[in-house]
Amino acid sequence: MSEQQNDKKQHVAVVTEESLSFLAKYINNPSPTGFEWKGQQMWLEYIKPYIDTHYVDNYGTTVGIINPDAPYKVVIEAHADEISWFVNYITSDGLIYVIRNGGSDHQIAPSKRVNIHTDNGDVVKAVFGWPAIHTRLGGEKEEAPTLKNIFLDCGATSKEEVEKLGIHVGCVITYEDEFMVLNDRYYVGRALDNRAGGFMIAEVARLLKENNITLPFGLYIVNAVQEEIGLRGAEMIAHHIKPNVAIITDVTHDTQTPMINKIVQGDLACGRGPVVSYAPAVQNNLNKLLVETAQKAEIPFQRQASSRSTGTDTDAFAYSNDGVPSALISLPLRYMHTTVEMIHKEDVDNVIRLIYETLLTIENGQDFKYFK
């Protein structure tokens, strides 16, 4: 089946009501870069019934392992962290200026409600303030939101009052927007990039368990930290596991909404299936296996090309150790790095299915080299 025939096959649902309930809780829980551990604990508790053992590294990357004694190791991976902000400067009259923690978008910040996370575990509520439209009129050119002019207001009137609330330079800040289902078609929320990926690889583990599948190799289900600031969690864990194969899942851009140039970004859409990537880091024989698996299982899919790097943990795994055959399965997403990230329910099911079916085709000791 070609990717142009995607809509002719009846959809196979995978996500259950129970697993959807976990996804909502998992998305709503804040896991900013460098502070992922509460979300990681939640993810581990969910996946524990489906694995044999687990491993947690010093920075919080969490790995569920099936067949831990097998010498041939296959990784399926996603990243757990979400973009956020750091408190950077507190003014004498109690306003707070911020810097990015990951690729946070300054343009969406004004009027957003946030949670400032303190050392003792308390959360202080605050808002990104912005001058009223009335005060911005009068002939002068309007200022756009920038890192230099967006600020937080937590209701305090002095620096001392802010500090008494437990806020200091370095406190991390997350948006408070939460998960919802839109028109019974889309999952919407913050941090779907890429806790949707962590959810999907956990669902693969669930399917393996429920279908009594015995894999001929060790499976390492990796939920990595610190992707948003340079693929750092994947870099660390790849050297620890030393896998033979790695299949990464992350999000990519749906390009169907206004102000996106398809000539530059490609023609990708929510609802048309998982996206298979072509890039230098993607090992072509493994990628061919993904495509053939999708075609055989009649799973709709799309294709994407990346020029130098995928910008995902695929790059970290591919270039680790002596070079690890790696491939990327992406989930189309609208409005990346906003609080209303949007993914299609059927795409989530189909990414899970594609990873699952691919694992069933990989042989113990399989060699992906182009020639010998």
GROMACS .gro file of C-alpha atoms in nm:
model
  372
    1MET     CA    1   0.000   0.000   0.000
    2SER     CA    2   0.140   0.341  -0.090
    3GLU     CA    3   0.112   0.635   0.145
    4GLN     CA    4  -0.134   0.789  -0.099
    5GLN     CA    5  -0.387   0.514  -0.018
    6ASN     CA    6  -0.386   0.578   0.356
    7ASP     CA    7  -0.753   0.659   0.398
    8LYS     CA    8  -0.877   0.337   0.237
    9LYS     CA    9  -0.781   0.108   0.524
   10GLN     CA   10  -1.008   0.082   0.827
   11HIS     CA   11  -0.831   0.219   1.132
   12VAL     CA   12  -0.719  -0.017   1.409
   13ALA     CA   13  -0.753   0.142   1.754
   14VAL     CA   14  -0.478   0.072   2.007
   15VAL     CA   15  -0.509   0.323   2.292
   16THR     CA   16  -0.751   0.207   2.562
   17GLU     CA   17  -0.951   0.415   2.810
   18GLU     CA   18  -0.708   0.315   3.084
   19SER     CA   19  -0.403   0.411   2.885
   20LEU     CA   20  -0.565   0.740   2.779
   21SER     CA   21  -0.623   0.819   3.146
   22PHE     CA   22  -0.251   0.768   3.205
   23LEU     CA   23  -0.164   0.991   2.908
   24ALA     CA   24  -0.371   1.277   3.048
   25LYS     CA   25  -0.203   1.254   3.390
   26TYR     CA   26   0.139   1.218   3.230
   27ILE     CA   27   0.093   1.525   3.010
   28ASN     CA   28  -0.047   1.736   3.294
   29ASN     CA   29   0.250   1.659   3.519
   30PRO     CA   30   0.530   1.916   3.468
   31SER     CA   31   0.864   1.769   3.360
   32PRO     CA   32   1.084   2.060   3.251
   33THR     CA   33   1.432   1.996   3.116
   34GLY     CA   34   1.661   1.909   3.406
   35PHE     CA   35   1.366   1.847   3.641
   36GLU     CA   36   1.201   1.545   3.482
   37TRP     CA   37   1.204   1.299   3.771
   38LYS     CA   38   0.839   1.315   3.887
   39GLY     CA   39   0.719   1.243   3.534
   40GLN     CA   40   0.979   0.970   3.500
   41GLN     CA   41   0.857   0.804   3.820
   42MET     CA   42   0.501   0.818   3.688
   43TRP     CA   43   0.608   0.665   3.356
   44LEU     CA   44   0.805   0.389   3.526
   45GLU     CA   45   0.512   0.291   3.746
   46TYR     CA   46   0.293   0.264   3.436
   47ILE     CA   47   0.538   0.049   3.242
   48LYS     CA   48   0.653  -0.178   3.528
   49PRO     CA   49   0.390  -0.452   3.468
   50TYR     CA   50   0.517  -0.492   3.112
   51ILE     CA   51   0.896  -0.517   3.171
   52ASP     CA   52   1.143  -0.746   3.346
   53THR     CA   53   1.361  -0.482   3.509
   54HIS     CA   54   1.457  -0.117   3.479
   55TYR     CA   55   1.747   0.123   3.503
   56VAL     CA   56   1.762   0.493   3.597
   57ASP     CA   57   2.074   0.698   3.528
   58ASN     CA   58   2.218   0.992   3.725
   59TYR     CA   59   2.020   1.254   3.533
   60GLY     CA   60   1.686   1.073   3.528
   61THR     CA   61   1.675   0.891   3.196
   62THR     CA   62   1.461   0.585   3.267
   63VAL     CA   63   1.483   0.252   3.085
   64GLY     CA   64   1.239  -0.038   3.097
   65ILE     CA   65   1.412  -0.361   2.997
   66ILE     CA   66   1.272  -0.685   2.856
   67ASN     CA   67   1.516  -0.981   2.830
   68PRO     CA   68   1.802  -0.799   3.009
   69ASP     CA   69   2.050  -1.086   2.964
   70ALA     CA   70   2.022  -1.101   2.585
   71PRO     CA   71   2.344  -0.989   2.412
   72TYR     CA   72   2.167  -0.829   2.111
   73LYS     CA   73   2.004  -0.503   2.222
   74VAL     CA   74   1.727  -0.307   2.054
   75VAL     CA   75   1.627   0.038   2.178
   76ILE     CA   76   1.295   0.213   2.128
   77GLU     CA   77   1.322   0.568   2.256
   78ALA     CA   78   1.144   0.896   2.323
   79HIS     CA   79   1.229   1.199   2.534
   80ALA     CA   80   1.054   1.307   2.852
   81ASP     CA   81   1.139   1.674   2.900
   82GLU     CA   82   0.933   1.980   2.813
   83ILE     CA   83   1.038   2.334   2.737
   84SER     CA   84   1.016   2.581   3.025
   85TRP     CA   85   1.166   2.898   3.169
   86PHE     CA   86   1.414   2.987   3.442
   87VAL     CA   87   1.386   3.281   3.682
   88ASN     CA   88   1.675   3.504   3.576
   89TYR     CA   89   1.626   3.841   3.748
   90ILE     CA   90   1.393   3.974   4.019
   91THR     CA   91   1.331   4.350   4.018
   92SER     CA   92   1.311   4.565   4.331
   93ASP     CA   93   0.934   4.598   4.283
   94GLY     CA   94   0.877   4.222   4.260
   95LEU     CA   95   0.859   4.150   3.888
   96ILE     CA   96   1.046   3.853   3.743
   97TYR     CA   97   1.241   3.830   3.418
   98VAL     CA   98   1.318   3.494   3.262
   99ILE     CA   99   1.549   3.300   3.031
  100ARG     CA  100   1.469   2.995   2.823
  101ASN     CA  101   1.509   2.635   2.934
  102GLY     CA  102   1.489   2.473   2.591
  103GLY     CA  103   1.320   2.630   2.290
  104SER     CA  104   1.050   2.828   2.470
  105ASP     CA  105   0.856   3.068   2.248
  106HIS     CA  106   0.857   3.425   2.380
  107GLN     CA  107   0.576   3.526   2.145
  108ILE     CA  108   0.314   3.307   2.314
  109ALA     CA  109   0.410   3.408   2.669
  110PRO     CA  110   0.207   3.731   2.731
  111SER     CA  111  -0.109   3.665   2.940
  112LYS     CA  112  -0.016   3.300   3.006
  113ARG     CA  113  -0.059   3.155   3.356
  114VAL     CA  114   0.242   2.972   3.494
  115ASN     CA  115   0.367   2.766   3.786
  116ILE     CA  116   0.696   2.864   3.949
  117HIS     CA  117   0.848   2.554   4.112
  118THR     CA  118   1.031   2.611   4.440
  119ASP     CA  119   1.291   2.399   4.618
  120ASN     CA  120   1.049   2.268   4.882
  121GLY     CA  121   0.806   2.139   4.621
  122ASP     CA  122   0.557   2.424   4.651
  123VAL     CA  123   0.422   2.589   4.337
  124VAL     CA  124   0.380   2.966   4.320
  125LYS     CA  125   0.124   3.091   4.070
  126ALA     CA  126   0.216   3.378   3.841
  127VAL     CA  127   0.124   3.533   3.506
  128PHE     CA  128   0.318   3.671   3.214
  129GLY     CA  129   0.203   4.033   3.221
  130TRP     CA  130   0.163   4.253   2.916
  131PRO     CA  131   0.058   4.618   2.873
  132ALA     CA  132  -0.309   4.670   2.787
  133ILE     CA  133  -0.388   4.750   2.425
  134HIS     CA  134  -0.512   5.095   2.532
  135THR     CA  135  -0.165   5.188   2.655
  136ARG     CA  136   0.006   5.069   2.337
  137LEU     CA  137  -0.184   5.301   2.102
  138GLY     CA  138  -0.089   5.654   2.010
  139GLY     CA  139   0.126   5.648   1.700
  140GLU     CA  140   0.434   5.474   1.833
  141LYS     CA  141   0.539   5.143   1.685
  142GLU     CA  142   0.420   4.859   1.907
  143GLU     CA  143   0.680   4.643   2.078
  144ALA     CA  144   0.657   4.273   2.007
  145PRO     CA  145   0.721   4.020   2.285
  146THR     CA  146   1.092   3.947   2.326
  147LEU     CA  147   1.308   3.789   2.594
  148LYS     CA  148   1.398   4.142   2.704
  149ASN     CA  149   1.044   4.260   2.775
  150ILE     CA  150   0.834   3.962   2.885
  151PHE     CA  151   0.805   3.936   3.262
  152LEU     CA  152   0.622   3.747   3.535
  153ASP     CA  153   0.396   3.898   3.798
  154CYS     CA  154   0.330   3.678   4.103
  155GLY     CA  155   0.137   3.945   4.293
  156ALA     CA  156   0.435   4.058   4.499
  157THR     CA  157   0.541   4.421   4.539
  158SER     CA  158   0.907   4.377   4.632
  159LYS     CA  159   1.203   4.150   4.570
  160GLU     CA  160   1.196   4.049   4.937
  161GLU     CA  161   0.834   3.936   4.910
  162VAL     CA  162   0.916   3.729   4.601
  163GLU     CA  163   1.202   3.560   4.784
  164LYS     CA  164   0.984   3.486   5.087
  165LEU     CA  165   0.759   3.286   4.854
  166GLY     CA  166   1.058   3.057   4.789
  167ILE     CA  167   1.141   3.201   4.448
  168HIS     CA  168   1.506   3.254   4.356
  169VAL     CA  169   1.716   3.282   4.043
  170GLY     CA  170   1.718   2.934   3.884
  171CYS     CA  171   1.364   2.832   3.982
  172VAL     CA  172   1.201   2.662   3.687
  173ILE     CA  173   0.869   2.780   3.541
  174THR     CA  174   0.608   2.581   3.348
  175TYR     CA  175   0.276   2.670   3.189
  176GLU     CA  176  -0.032   2.534   3.364
  177ASP     CA  177  -0.234   2.442   3.051
  178GLU     CA  178  -0.363   2.085   3.064
  179PHE     CA  179  -0.461   1.792   2.842
  180MET     CA  180  -0.788   1.774   2.651
  181VAL     CA  181  -0.948   1.583   2.365
  182LEU     CA  182  -1.066   1.807   2.080
  183ASN     CA  183  -1.361   1.702   1.864
  184ASP     CA  184  -1.298   1.336   1.952
  185ARG     CA  185  -1.013   1.352   1.700
  186TYR     CA  186  -0.713   1.529   1.850
  187TYR     CA  187  -0.521   1.513   2.176
  188VAL     CA  188  -0.424   1.864   2.282
  189GLY     CA  189  -0.192   1.990   2.555
  190ARG     CA  190   0.153   2.114   2.645
  191ALA     CA  191   0.449   1.877   2.633
  192LEU     CA  192   0.305   1.640   2.375
  193ASP     CA  193   0.654   1.709   2.241
  194ASN     CA  194   0.755   1.453   2.337
  195ARG     CA  195   0.579   1.285   2.626
  196ALA     CA  196   0.343   1.154   2.361
  197GLY     CA  197   0.648   0.955   2.249
  198GLY     CA  198   0.709   0.822   2.599
  199PHE     CA  199   0.346   0.719   2.611
  200MET     CA  200   0.366   0.541   2.274
  201ILE     CA  201   0.673   0.334   2.358
  202ALA     CA  202   0.509   0.235   2.687
  203GLU     CA  203   0.207   0.120   2.489
  204VAL     CA  204   0.435  -0.092   2.271
  205ALA     CA  205   0.553  -0.264   2.589
  206ARG     CA  206   0.191  -0.317   2.690
  207LEU     CA  207   0.105  -0.477   2.356
  208LEU     CA  208   0.404  -0.711   2.377
  209LYS     CA  209   0.295  -0.825   2.723
  210GLU     CA  210  -0.073  -0.860   2.643
  211ASN     CA  211  -0.002  -1.054   2.324
  212ASN     CA  212   0.246  -1.287   2.502
  213ILE     CA  213   0.526  -1.197   2.262
  214THR     CA  214   0.869  -1.340   2.339
  215LEU     CA  215   1.134  -1.133   2.166
  216PRO     CA  216   1.462  -1.300   2.061
  217PHE     CA  217   1.665  -0.999   2.178
  218GLY     CA  218   1.683  -0.754   2.465
  219LEU     CA  219   1.443  -0.461   2.435
  220TYR     CA  220   1.537  -0.133   2.601
  221ILE     CA  221   1.242   0.109   2.629
  222VAL     CA  222   1.417   0.440   2.685
  223ASN     CA  223   1.256   0.761   2.810
  224ALA     CA  224   1.541   1.010   2.790
  225VAL     CA  225   1.588   1.345   2.961
  226GLN     CA  226   1.728   1.674   2.832
  227GLU     CA  227   1.654   1.640   2.461
  228GLU     CA  228   1.532   1.998   2.437
  229ILE     CA  229   1.875   2.142   2.512
  230GLY     CA  230   2.087   1.925   2.282
  231LEU     CA  231   1.993   1.554   2.291
  232ARG     CA  232   2.193   1.516   2.612
  233GLY     CA  233   1.998   1.238   2.783
  234ALA     CA  234   2.013   1.020   2.473
  235GLU     CA  235   2.385   1.086   2.442
  236MET     CA  236   2.443   0.962   2.798
  237ILE     CA  237   2.222   0.655   2.786
  238ALA     CA  238   2.340   0.539   2.442
  239HIS     CA  239   2.692   0.498   2.579
  240HIS     CA  240   2.557   0.305   2.877
  241ILE     CA  241   2.335   0.062   2.685
  242LYS     CA  242   2.556   0.021   2.376
  243PRO     CA  243   2.261  -0.092   2.163
  244ASN     CA  244   2.278  -0.277   1.832
  245VAL     CA  245   1.971  -0.101   1.690
  246ALA     CA  246   1.776   0.212   1.789
  247ILE     CA  247   1.428   0.322   1.680
  248ILE     CA  248   1.349   0.674   1.795
  249THR     CA  249   1.011   0.843   1.807
  250ASP     CA  250   0.956   1.217   1.831
  251VAL     CA  251   0.719   1.475   1.686
  252THR     CA  252   0.742   1.663   1.359
  253HIS     CA  253   0.550   1.956   1.211
  254ASP     CA  254   0.207   1.924   1.059
  255THR     CA  255   0.240   2.174   0.772
  256GLN     CA  256  -0.125   2.221   0.683
  257THR     CA  257  -0.198   2.530   0.895
  258PRO     CA  258  -0.140   2.893   0.787
  259MET     CA  259   0.204   3.058   0.771
  260ILE     CA  260   0.398   2.737   0.705
  261ASN     CA  261   0.583   2.700   0.376
  262LYS     CA  262   0.552   2.345   0.240
  263ILE     CA  263   0.841   2.410   0.001
  264VAL     CA  264   1.063   2.447   0.307
  265GLN     CA  265   0.891   2.226   0.566
  266GLY     CA  266   0.746   1.952   0.346
  267ASP     CA  267   0.387   1.835   0.306
  268LEU     CA  268   0.289   1.654   0.627
  269ALA     CA  269  -0.048   1.626   0.795
  270CYS     CA  270  -0.201   1.506   1.118
  271GLY     CA  271  -0.420   1.205   1.047
  272ARG     CA  272  -0.216   1.074   0.755
  273GLY     CA  273   0.001   0.844   0.965
  274PRO     CA  274   0.351   0.816   1.112
  275VAL     CA  275   0.635   0.995   0.935
  276VAL     CA  276   0.945   0.805   0.820
  277SER     CA  277   1.254   1.025   0.792
  278TYR     CA  278   1.541   1.037   0.547
  279ALA     CA  279   1.860   1.191   0.684
  280PRO     CA  280   2.233   1.114   0.711
  281ALA     CA  281   2.187   0.976   1.065
  282VAL     CA  282   1.908   0.742   0.955
  283GLN     CA  283   2.045   0.399   0.860
  284ASN     CA  284   1.888   0.315   0.526
  285ASN     CA  285   1.851  -0.060   0.571
  286LEU     CA  286   1.674  -0.011   0.903
  287ASN     CA  287   1.460   0.262   0.746
  288LYS     CA  288   1.373   0.025   0.462
  289LEU     CA  289   1.257  -0.226   0.723
  290LEU     CA  290   1.023   0.038   0.870
  291VAL     CA  291   0.873   0.115   0.531
  292GLU     CA  292   0.830  -0.251   0.437
  293THR     CA  293   0.672  -0.322   0.775
  294ALA     CA  294   0.425  -0.036   0.733
  295GLN     CA  295   0.333  -0.155   0.386
  296LYS     CA  296   0.290  -0.518   0.492
  297ALA     CA  297   0.081  -0.426   0.799
  298GLU     CA  298  -0.116  -0.169   0.596
  299ILE     CA  299  -0.019   0.111   0.833
  300PRO     CA  300  -0.047   0.453   0.665
  301PHE     CA  301   0.274   0.654   0.663
  302GLN     CA  302   0.432   0.971   0.532
  303ARG     CA  303   0.789   1.065   0.436
  304GLN     CA  304   1.013   1.351   0.544
  305ALA     CA  305   1.365   1.458   0.448
  306SER     CA  306   1.616   1.631   0.677
  307SER     CA  307   1.921   1.807   0.538
  308ARG     CA  308   2.204   1.766   0.790
  309SER     CA  309   2.046   1.632   1.108
  310THR     CA  310   1.706   1.518   1.228
  311GLY     CA  311   1.723   1.744   1.533
  312THR     CA  312   1.608   1.449   1.743
  313ASP     CA  313   1.764   1.187   1.967
  314THR     CA  314   1.816   0.980   1.650
  315ASP     CA  315   2.135   1.177   1.590
  316ALA     CA  316   2.268   1.104   1.939
  317PHE     CA  317   2.211   0.730   1.911
  318ALA     CA  318   2.334   0.702   1.551
  319TYR     CA  319   2.667   0.866   1.625
  320SER     CA  320   2.728   0.696   1.960
  321ASN     CA  321   2.971   0.412   2.031
  322ASP     CA  322   3.089   0.271   1.696
  323GLY     CA  323   2.778   0.391   1.516
  324VAL     CA  324   2.436   0.245   1.593
  325PRO     CA  325   2.188   0.170   1.311
  326SER     CA  326   1.912   0.418   1.396
  327ALA     CA  327   1.584   0.531   1.243
  328LEU     CA  328   1.317   0.783   1.327
  329ILE     CA  329   0.940   0.748   1.337
  330SER     CA  330   0.778   1.088   1.384
  331LEU     CA  331   0.432   1.187   1.502
  332PRO     CA  332   0.279   1.482   1.312
  333LEU     CA  333   0.200   1.768   1.551
  334ARG     CA  334   0.046   2.112   1.517
  335TYR     CA  335   0.162   2.422   1.709
  336MET     CA  336   0.492   2.283   1.842
  337HIS     CA  337   0.638   2.452   2.154
  338THR     CA  338   0.306   2.613   2.242
  339THR     CA  339   0.061   2.514   2.515
  340VAL     CA  340  -0.187   2.378   2.261
  341GLU     CA  341   0.021   2.118   2.082
  342MET     CA  342  -0.214   1.894   1.884
  343ILE     CA  343  -0.180   1.534   1.764
  344HIS     CA  344  -0.426   1.304   1.586
  345LYS     CA  345  -0.560   1.004   1.777
  346GLU     CA  346  -0.518   0.772   1.480
  347ASP     CA  347  -0.156   0.876   1.428
  348VAL     CA  348  -0.081   0.783   1.790
  349ASP     CA  349  -0.232   0.438   1.736
  350ASN     CA  350  -0.040   0.392   1.413
  351VAL     CA  351   0.299   0.495   1.553
  352ILE     CA  352   0.247   0.238   1.830
  353ARG     CA  353   0.152  -0.025   1.572
  354LEU     CA  354   0.449   0.053   1.347
  355ILE     CA  355   0.702   0.024   1.628
  356TYR     CA  356   0.537  -0.294   1.754
  357GLU     CA  357   0.522  -0.461   1.411
  358THR     CA  358   0.881  -0.361   1.335
  359LEU     CA  359   1.003  -0.525   1.656
  360LEU     CA  360   0.836  -0.847   1.544
  361THR     CA  361   1.039  -0.843   1.222
  362ILE     CA  362   1.385  -0.776   1.371
  363GLU     CA  363   1.591  -1.093   1.403
  364ASN     CA  364   1.834  -1.174   1.680
  365GLY     CA  365   2.179  -1.059   1.571
  366GLN     CA  366   2.044  -0.891   1.257
  367ASP     CA  367   2.317  -0.709   1.062
  368PHE     CA  368   2.216  -0.383   0.893
  369LYS     CA  369   2.550  -0.313   0.722
  370TYR     CA  370   2.532  -0.205   0.357
  371PHE     CA  371   2.811  -0.441   0.250
  372LYS     CA  372   3.093  -0.652   0.396
   0.00000   0.00000   0.00000
